[in-house]
Each structure stands twice: as C-alpha cells, then as structure tokens.
Amino acid sequence: MKQNINNNPKVIRKRPWSEDEDLKVLELIQTFGPQKWTQIAQYLQGRVGKQCRERWHNHLNPLIKRSPWDEDEEWILYLYHKVFRNKWSEIAKHINGRTDNSIKNHWNSGMKKKLNEFSYKFNQIKLKYQKEGVQILNEYDIQQKSILEAILSNKPLRIEQNQFQEQDNIEQEQNQQKKIRLENIYSEKYTDLEFIQDDDNVREQNLQNHELDYSNSYLDSNHKFLVSKNQIDSDDNFY
C-alpha cells in the first residue's frame, strides 16, 4: 500500500533488506520501470528512493555479474583506473556487468596481488609504443586499443562506434543466457503462480487501487525476466 507521505514523514532506516522488500522492489519496477525511484519508495515503509535505486543497481538487476573476476577483466580494470582513478561509477560504465561497489571492492582487495604484474605489462607496452608508435596498438582489441591510446598519448578517452557494437553483441548474448537461466528458475519454483499481464489496463488498475498483484514473473519493459529471491546476493545486504 502506498504511504501517505504528507502525514507520515519518511524515516530512513539503515537495516538489512528482507526478501519481501526485494520482491516488492521487483514488482514495483515491473509497474513503474527502473527509473522512478521516489515513486517506488512510496510503497516501501521506511525506504527512500536512493535506497531502492542502489538496491536494484547493486543487487537485484539480473545483468549483474557475480562470477569471479578473470584476468582479462582485471587488466581492463587496471587500465581504466589509470584514467578515472577512484571514480568507480565511471569505471563501471565501461566494464559490463560489474557494479561500482563490486569494482571498488575488487580493486581494494583482489587487485593488490596483480598490480605489479599489470604495471610491468603496461610499462612494456609503453616502451614499445615509444619506439614503434601507435601502430603497435593494432594487436589489441577495440576496447584495449582505445584505453591504451588515451593513456599513452595523454588524450581524452574515445569510444569507437565498433566498440559500442561489440559491447552490444556481448550484452545481447549475456541477456539471452540470463533469460534462459531465469526461465528455468521460475519454471521450478513458481509454476503455481499466475504471470502478471503487462498491459495498460492492468497497470492503470494497479495505480488506481494502490495495490500491486504479487506474481513470480517479474518482467521489464522488454518482457525479459528479472531475478527470483534465490538469485539475490546475500553478501553486503545492507543499504
């Protein structure tokens, strides 16, 4: 039920998120989309828009990667850190599936053992660049070439159109794999529940009644599955 924000001022509570709250956020995103956080927070007692937004972006979004970091990702992180330093949210824009919190935590923990190795690798590339010029960067993929050129030539980072296409292709493949995995989860766990019909009539009725039907097939505007509560990371479960 929507809170009366005029008579009941918000009380910001720094407390763990419950499974019911997580499911409620997913349900509200189905209705309002993943942008209207102030509006979403009105249906969650003791929560504000910022909390809901961060819960989605750091834990509930099904595109978040939870697998261990591989060496290629760590090398890319090392390079982007040379440009953006500790601006984790900026780095996160260039590393698919990793949140700013995940990037920050990994840099401050897992990367410590790799810094000397990557520093040596970068210095070797730098020496070769100084001797042979920019053509030596052609042996790297588009993303590495772009970031290395920006660092070595001391120019602003440039994102090539082909890089965007390459990233889109990767994201589409990841989304398809994620969708298949989530469909299997729902078929096993929630076969006894009805699917929410994502149409204007149902949405209008929900808004008028200030009630949202619970369902287990949380879909976004593109009809892609979101996560079930079993997919929610239990680590760092605090605002």
mmCIF file of C-alpha atoms in Angstrom:
data_model
loop_
_atom_site.group_PDB
_atom_site.id
_atom_site.type_symbol
_atom_site.label_atom_id
_atom_site.label_comp_id
_atom_site.label_asym_id
_atom_site.label_seq_id
_atom_site.Cartn_x
_atom_site.Cartn_y
_atom_site.Cartn_z
ATOM 1 C CA MET A 1 0.000 0.000 0.000
ATOM 2 C CA LYS A 2 1.228 3.462 -0.867
ATOM 3 C CA GLN A 3 2.302 5.578 2.076
ATOM 4 C CA ASN A 4 0.767 8.951 2.873
ATOM 5 C CA ILE A 5 3.909 10.986 2.546
ATOM 6 C CA ASN A 6 2.170 14.150 3.774
ATOM 7 C CA ASN A 7 1.075 12.729 7.120
ATOM 8 C CA ASN A 8 3.814 10.171 7.656
ATOM 9 C CA PRO A 9 7.280 11.606 7.085
ATOM 10 C CA LYS A 10 9.866 9.173 5.800
ATOM 11 C CA VAL A 11 12.160 7.623 8.336
ATOM 12 C CA ILE A 12 15.357 6.410 6.725
ATOM 13 C CA ARG A 13 16.237 3.038 8.210
ATOM 14 C CA LYS A 14 19.660 1.559 7.782
ATOM 15 C CA ARG A 15 18.742 -2.079 8.062
ATOM 16 C CA PRO A 16 19.030 -5.270 6.037
ATOM 17 C CA TRP A 17 16.712 -5.725 3.104
ATOM 18 C CA SER A 18 14.206 -8.506 3.597
ATOM 19 C CA GLU A 19 13.148 -10.956 0.907
ATOM 20 C CA ASP A 20 9.675 -9.423 0.904
ATOM 21 C CA GLU A 21 11.141 -5.966 0.285
ATOM 22 C CA ASP A 22 13.302 -7.261 -2.545
ATOM 23 C CA LEU A 23 10.305 -8.908 -4.183
ATOM 24 C CA LYS A 24 8.315 -5.725 -3.710
ATOM 25 C CA VAL A 25 11.022 -3.691 -5.445
ATOM 26 C CA LEU A 26 10.990 -6.120 -8.375
ATOM 27 C CA GLU A 27 7.223 -5.899 -8.543
ATOM 28 C CA LEU A 28 7.221 -2.115 -8.458
ATOM 29 C CA ILE A 29 9.873 -1.976 -11.186
ATOM 30 C CA GLN A 30 7.547 -4.119 -13.284
ATOM 31 C CA THR A 31 4.904 -1.421 -12.878
ATOM 32 C CA PHE A 32 6.907 1.821 -12.882
ATOM 33 C CA GLY A 33 10.184 0.845 -14.569
ATOM 34 C CA PRO A 34 13.735 1.164 -13.153
ATOM 35 C CA GLN A 35 13.830 4.974 -13.038
ATOM 36 C CA LYS A 36 11.035 6.327 -10.844
ATOM 37 C CA TRP A 37 12.694 5.591 -7.536
ATOM 38 C CA THR A 38 10.910 8.225 -5.469
ATOM 39 C CA GLN A 39 7.580 6.858 -6.641
ATOM 40 C CA ILE A 40 8.679 3.275 -5.948
ATOM 41 C CA ALA A 41 9.876 4.180 -2.455
ATOM 42 C CA GLN A 42 6.410 5.435 -1.536
ATOM 43 C CA TYR A 43 5.255 1.811 -1.440
ATOM 44 C CA LEU A 44 8.085 0.675 0.861
ATOM 45 C CA GLN A 45 7.793 1.692 4.505
ATOM 46 C CA GLY A 46 10.967 3.313 5.789
ATOM 47 C CA ARG A 47 12.755 3.346 2.435
ATOM 48 C CA VAL A 48 13.735 6.266 0.224
ATOM 49 C CA GLY A 49 14.370 6.442 -3.500
ATOM 50 C CA LYS A 50 18.140 6.317 -3.174
ATOM 51 C CA GLN A 51 17.973 3.088 -1.207
ATOM 52 C CA CYS A 52 15.703 1.462 -3.782
ATOM 53 C CA ARG A 53 17.897 2.600 -6.655
ATOM 54 C CA GLU A 54 21.070 1.293 -5.052
ATOM 55 C CA ARG A 55 19.402 -1.991 -4.113
ATOM 56 C CA TRP A 56 18.427 -2.505 -7.746
ATOM 57 C CA HIS A 57 21.723 -1.475 -9.298
ATOM 58 C CA ASN A 58 23.939 -3.298 -6.781
ATOM 59 C CA HIS A 59 21.952 -6.463 -6.049
ATOM 60 C CA LEU A 60 18.700 -7.088 -7.913
ATOM 61 C CA ASN A 61 19.496 -6.252 -11.533
ATOM 62 C CA PRO A 62 19.767 -9.599 -13.364
ATOM 63 C CA LEU A 63 22.592 -8.305 -15.565
ATOM 64 C CA ILE A 64 24.964 -8.071 -12.596
ATOM 65 C CA LYS A 65 27.888 -10.469 -12.928
ATOM 66 C CA ARG A 66 28.595 -12.459 -9.767
ATOM 67 C CA SER A 67 31.242 -14.744 -11.206
ATOM 68 C CA PRO A 68 34.894 -14.398 -10.138
ATOM 69 C CA TRP A 69 36.923 -11.781 -11.983
ATOM 70 C CA ASP A 70 39.074 -13.186 -14.766
ATOM 71 C CA GLU A 71 42.471 -11.817 -15.737
ATOM 72 C CA ASP A 72 41.190 -10.001 -18.821
ATOM 73 C CA GLU A 73 38.638 -8.102 -16.723
ATOM 74 C CA GLU A 74 41.294 -7.221 -14.168
ATOM 75 C CA TRP A 75 43.606 -5.901 -16.887
ATOM 76 C CA ILE A 76 40.804 -3.715 -18.253
ATOM 77 C CA LEU A 77 40.065 -2.501 -14.718
ATOM 78 C CA TYR A 78 43.739 -1.645 -14.256
ATOM 79 C CA LEU A 79 43.734 0.442 -17.445
ATOM 80 C CA TYR A 80 40.519 2.301 -16.706
ATOM 81 C CA HIS A 81 41.758 3.043 -13.208
ATOM 82 C CA LYS A 82 44.703 4.864 -14.794
ATOM 83 C CA VAL A 83 42.202 7.194 -16.461
ATOM 84 C CA PHE A 84 39.456 7.556 -13.859
ATOM 85 C CA ARG A 85 41.395 6.772 -10.670
ATOM 86 C CA ASN A 86 38.870 6.037 -7.886
ATOM 87 C CA LYS A 87 35.797 7.186 -9.804
ATOM 88 C CA TRP A 88 34.199 3.767 -9.558
ATOM 89 C CA SER A 89 30.887 4.720 -11.140
ATOM 90 C CA GLU A 90 32.739 5.993 -14.226
ATOM 91 C CA ILE A 91 34.748 2.793 -14.482
ATOM 92 C CA ALA A 92 31.570 0.750 -14.121
ATOM 93 C CA LYS A 93 30.214 2.325 -17.309
ATOM 94 C CA HIS A 94 32.981 0.592 -19.265
ATOM 95 C CA ILE A 95 33.011 -2.842 -17.586
ATOM 96 C CA ASN A 96 29.939 -4.853 -18.467
ATOM 97 C CA GLY A 97 28.035 -6.434 -15.594
ATOM 98 C CA ARG A 98 30.197 -5.090 -12.754
ATOM 99 C CA THR A 99 28.744 -2.590 -10.304
ATOM 100 C CA ASP A 100 30.705 0.314 -8.883
ATOM 101 C CA ASN A 101 30.687 -1.381 -5.467
ATOM 102 C CA SER A 102 31.983 -4.615 -6.967
ATOM 103 C CA ILE A 103 34.723 -2.743 -8.812
ATOM 104 C CA LYS A 104 35.730 -0.766 -5.735
ATOM 105 C CA ASN A 105 35.828 -3.863 -3.526
ATOM 106 C CA HIS A 106 37.817 -5.868 -6.045
ATOM 107 C CA TRP A 107 40.323 -3.073 -6.571
ATOM 108 C CA ASN A 108 40.899 -2.753 -2.834
ATOM 109 C CA SER A 109 41.248 -6.480 -2.275
ATOM 110 C CA GLY A 110 41.726 -8.869 -5.193
ATOM 111 C CA MET A 111 43.767 -6.483 -7.351
ATOM 112 C CA LYS A 112 46.535 -5.909 -4.849
ATOM 113 C CA LYS A 113 48.347 -9.069 -5.905
ATOM 114 C CA LYS A 114 48.082 -8.168 -9.583
ATOM 115 C CA LEU A 115 49.246 -4.555 -9.579
ATOM 116 C CA ASN A 116 52.955 -5.326 -10.003
ATOM 117 C CA GLU A 117 52.235 -7.754 -12.834
ATOM 118 C CA PHE A 118 49.978 -5.311 -14.662
ATOM 119 C CA SER A 119 52.354 -2.423 -14.042
ATOM 120 C CA TYR A 120 55.158 -4.382 -15.698
ATOM 121 C CA LYS A 121 52.885 -5.331 -18.616
ATOM 122 C CA PHE A 122 51.842 -1.723 -19.122
ATOM 123 C CA ASN A 123 55.426 -0.434 -18.974
ATOM 124 C CA GLN A 124 56.448 -2.931 -21.661
ATOM 125 C CA ILE A 125 53.642 -1.698 -23.892
ATOM 126 C CA LYS A 126 54.656 1.894 -23.188
ATOM 127 C CA LEU A 127 58.283 1.262 -24.184
ATOM 128 C CA LYS A 128 57.202 -0.427 -27.400
ATOM 129 C CA TYR A 129 54.795 2.436 -28.123
ATOM 130 C CA GLN A 130 57.578 4.997 -27.688
ATOM 131 C CA LYS A 131 59.841 3.094 -30.090
ATOM 132 C CA GLU A 132 57.400 1.961 -32.771
ATOM 133 C CA GLY A 133 54.439 4.303 -32.489
ATOM 134 C CA VAL A 134 50.683 3.930 -32.379
ATOM 135 C CA GLN A 135 50.581 1.039 -34.862
ATOM 136 C CA ILE A 136 51.632 -1.389 -32.121
ATOM 137 C CA LEU A 137 48.156 -0.947 -30.588
ATOM 138 C CA ASN A 138 46.550 -2.672 -33.576
ATOM 139 C CA GLU A 139 47.303 -6.038 -31.996
ATOM 140 C CA TYR A 140 44.800 -5.304 -29.195
ATOM 141 C CA ASP A 141 41.021 -5.457 -29.305
ATOM 142 C CA ILE A 142 38.968 -2.289 -29.760
ATOM 143 C CA GLN A 143 38.422 -1.625 -26.064
ATOM 144 C CA GLN A 144 42.072 -2.116 -25.090
ATOM 145 C CA LYS A 145 43.277 -0.101 -28.060
ATOM 146 C CA SER A 146 41.015 2.807 -27.150
ATOM 147 C CA ILE A 147 42.039 2.970 -23.498
ATOM 148 C CA LEU A 148 45.760 2.388 -24.200
ATOM 149 C CA GLU A 149 45.819 5.106 -26.841
ATOM 150 C CA ALA A 150 44.155 7.548 -24.433
ATOM 151 C CA ILE A 151 46.693 6.806 -21.705
ATOM 152 C CA LEU A 152 49.835 6.695 -23.850
ATOM 153 C CA SER A 153 49.013 9.760 -25.930
ATOM 154 C CA ASN A 154 47.548 11.666 -22.974
ATOM 155 C CA LYS A 155 44.314 12.308 -24.863
ATOM 156 C CA PRO A 156 40.662 12.029 -23.808
ATOM 157 C CA LEU A 157 39.230 8.543 -23.915
ATOM 158 C CA ARG A 158 37.467 7.887 -27.213
ATOM 159 C CA ILE A 159 34.848 5.185 -27.687
ATOM 160 C CA GLU A 160 34.676 3.888 -31.235
ATOM 161 C CA GLN A 161 31.316 3.023 -32.804
ATOM 162 C CA ASN A 162 32.554 -0.516 -33.441
ATOM 163 C CA GLN A 163 33.270 -0.859 -29.757
ATOM 164 C CA PHE A 164 29.676 0.001 -28.946
ATOM 165 C CA GLN A 165 28.523 -2.647 -31.427
ATOM 166 C CA GLU A 166 30.872 -5.202 -29.932
ATOM 167 C CA GLN A 167 29.625 -4.430 -26.445
ATOM 168 C CA ASP A 168 26.007 -4.648 -27.621
ATOM 169 C CA ASN A 169 26.645 -8.093 -29.074
ATOM 170 C CA ILE A 170 28.188 -9.269 -25.826
ATOM 171 C CA GLU A 171 25.307 -7.872 -23.793
ATOM 172 C CA GLN A 172 22.714 -9.499 -26.064
ATOM 173 C CA GLU A 173 24.388 -12.879 -25.651
ATOM 174 C CA GLN A 174 24.589 -12.422 -21.873
ATOM 175 C CA ASN A 175 20.949 -11.364 -21.727
ATOM 176 C CA GLN A 176 19.842 -14.421 -23.668
ATOM 177 C CA GLN A 177 21.799 -16.745 -21.386
ATOM 178 C CA LYS A 178 20.436 -14.945 -18.336
ATOM 179 C CA LYS A 179 16.882 -15.213 -19.648
ATOM 180 C CA ILE A 180 17.186 -18.974 -20.200
ATOM 181 C CA ARG A 181 18.614 -19.488 -16.712
ATOM 182 C CA LEU A 182 15.913 -17.376 -15.077
ATOM 183 C CA GLU A 183 13.166 -19.102 -17.033
ATOM 184 C CA ASN A 184 14.377 -22.406 -15.616
ATOM 185 C CA ILE A 185 14.347 -20.981 -12.102
ATOM 186 C CA TYR A 186 10.806 -19.745 -12.459
ATOM 187 C CA SER A 187 9.547 -22.966 -14.002
ATOM 188 C CA GLU A 188 10.876 -24.890 -10.999
ATOM 189 C CA LYS A 189 9.955 -22.511 -8.198
ATOM 190 C CA TYR A 190 6.854 -20.655 -9.288
ATOM 191 C CA THR A 191 4.788 -22.849 -11.598
ATOM 192 C CA ASP A 192 1.742 -22.452 -9.340
ATOM 193 C CA LEU A 193 1.577 -18.664 -9.688
ATOM 194 C CA GLU A 194 -0.013 -16.629 -12.463
ATOM 195 C CA PHE A 195 2.016 -14.377 -14.731
ATOM 196 C CA ILE A 196 1.499 -10.656 -14.481
ATOM 197 C CA GLN A 197 -0.090 -9.354 -17.668
ATOM 198 C CA ASP A 198 1.957 -6.366 -18.726
ATOM 199 C CA ASP A 199 -0.714 -4.216 -20.333
ATOM 200 C CA ASP A 200 -2.096 -0.756 -19.843
ATOM 201 C CA ASN A 201 -5.382 -1.884 -18.271
ATOM 202 C CA VAL A 202 -3.709 -3.852 -15.506
ATOM 203 C CA ARG A 203 -1.223 -1.048 -14.878
ATOM 204 C CA GLU A 204 -3.987 1.562 -14.658
ATOM 205 C CA GLN A 205 -5.970 -0.574 -12.239
ATOM 206 C CA ASN A 206 -2.887 -1.110 -10.065
ATOM 207 C CA LEU A 207 -2.225 2.609 -9.838
ATOM 208 C CA GLN A 208 -5.849 3.468 -9.050
ATOM 209 C CA ASN A 209 -6.169 0.885 -6.293
ATOM 210 C CA HIS A 210 -2.620 1.467 -4.965
ATOM 211 C CA GLU A 211 -2.284 -2.283 -4.865
ATOM 212 C CA LEU A 212 0.114 -4.415 -6.859
ATOM 213 C CA ASP A 213 -0.571 -8.055 -7.665
ATOM 214 C CA TYR A 214 2.197 -10.345 -6.481
ATOM 215 C CA SER A 215 3.485 -12.635 -9.167
ATOM 216 C CA ASN A 216 6.593 -14.531 -9.813
ATOM 217 C CA SER A 217 7.318 -13.485 -13.350
ATOM 218 C CA TYR A 218 8.855 -10.079 -12.938
ATOM 219 C CA LEU A 219 9.334 -8.637 -16.398
ATOM 220 C CA ASP A 220 10.876 -5.445 -17.591
ATOM 221 C CA SER A 221 9.557 -3.279 -20.431
ATOM 222 C CA ASN A 222 11.164 -5.637 -22.932
ATOM 223 C CA HIS A 223 9.485 -8.674 -21.345
ATOM 224 C CA LYS A 224 12.761 -10.020 -20.037
ATOM 225 C CA PHE A 225 12.845 -11.941 -16.777
ATOM 226 C CA LEU A 226 14.202 -10.324 -13.664
ATOM 227 C CA VAL A 227 15.590 -12.325 -10.738
ATOM 228 C CA SER A 228 13.907 -14.532 -8.149
ATOM 229 C CA LYS A 229 14.744 -14.170 -4.492
ATOM 230 C CA ASN A 230 17.111 -17.119 -4.796
ATOM 231 C CA GLN A 231 19.175 -15.088 -7.244
ATOM 232 C CA ILE A 232 19.663 -12.201 -4.827
ATOM 233 C CA ASP A 233 23.141 -11.922 -3.459
ATOM 234 C CA SER A 234 23.233 -12.337 0.302
ATOM 235 C CA ASP A 235 26.536 -10.509 0.651
ATOM 236 C CA ASP A 236 26.597 -6.805 1.523
ATOM 237 C CA ASN A 237 22.861 -6.968 2.205
ATOM 238 C CA PHE A 238 22.745 -3.563 3.817
ATOM 239 C CA TYR A 239 21.926 -0.097 2.479
#
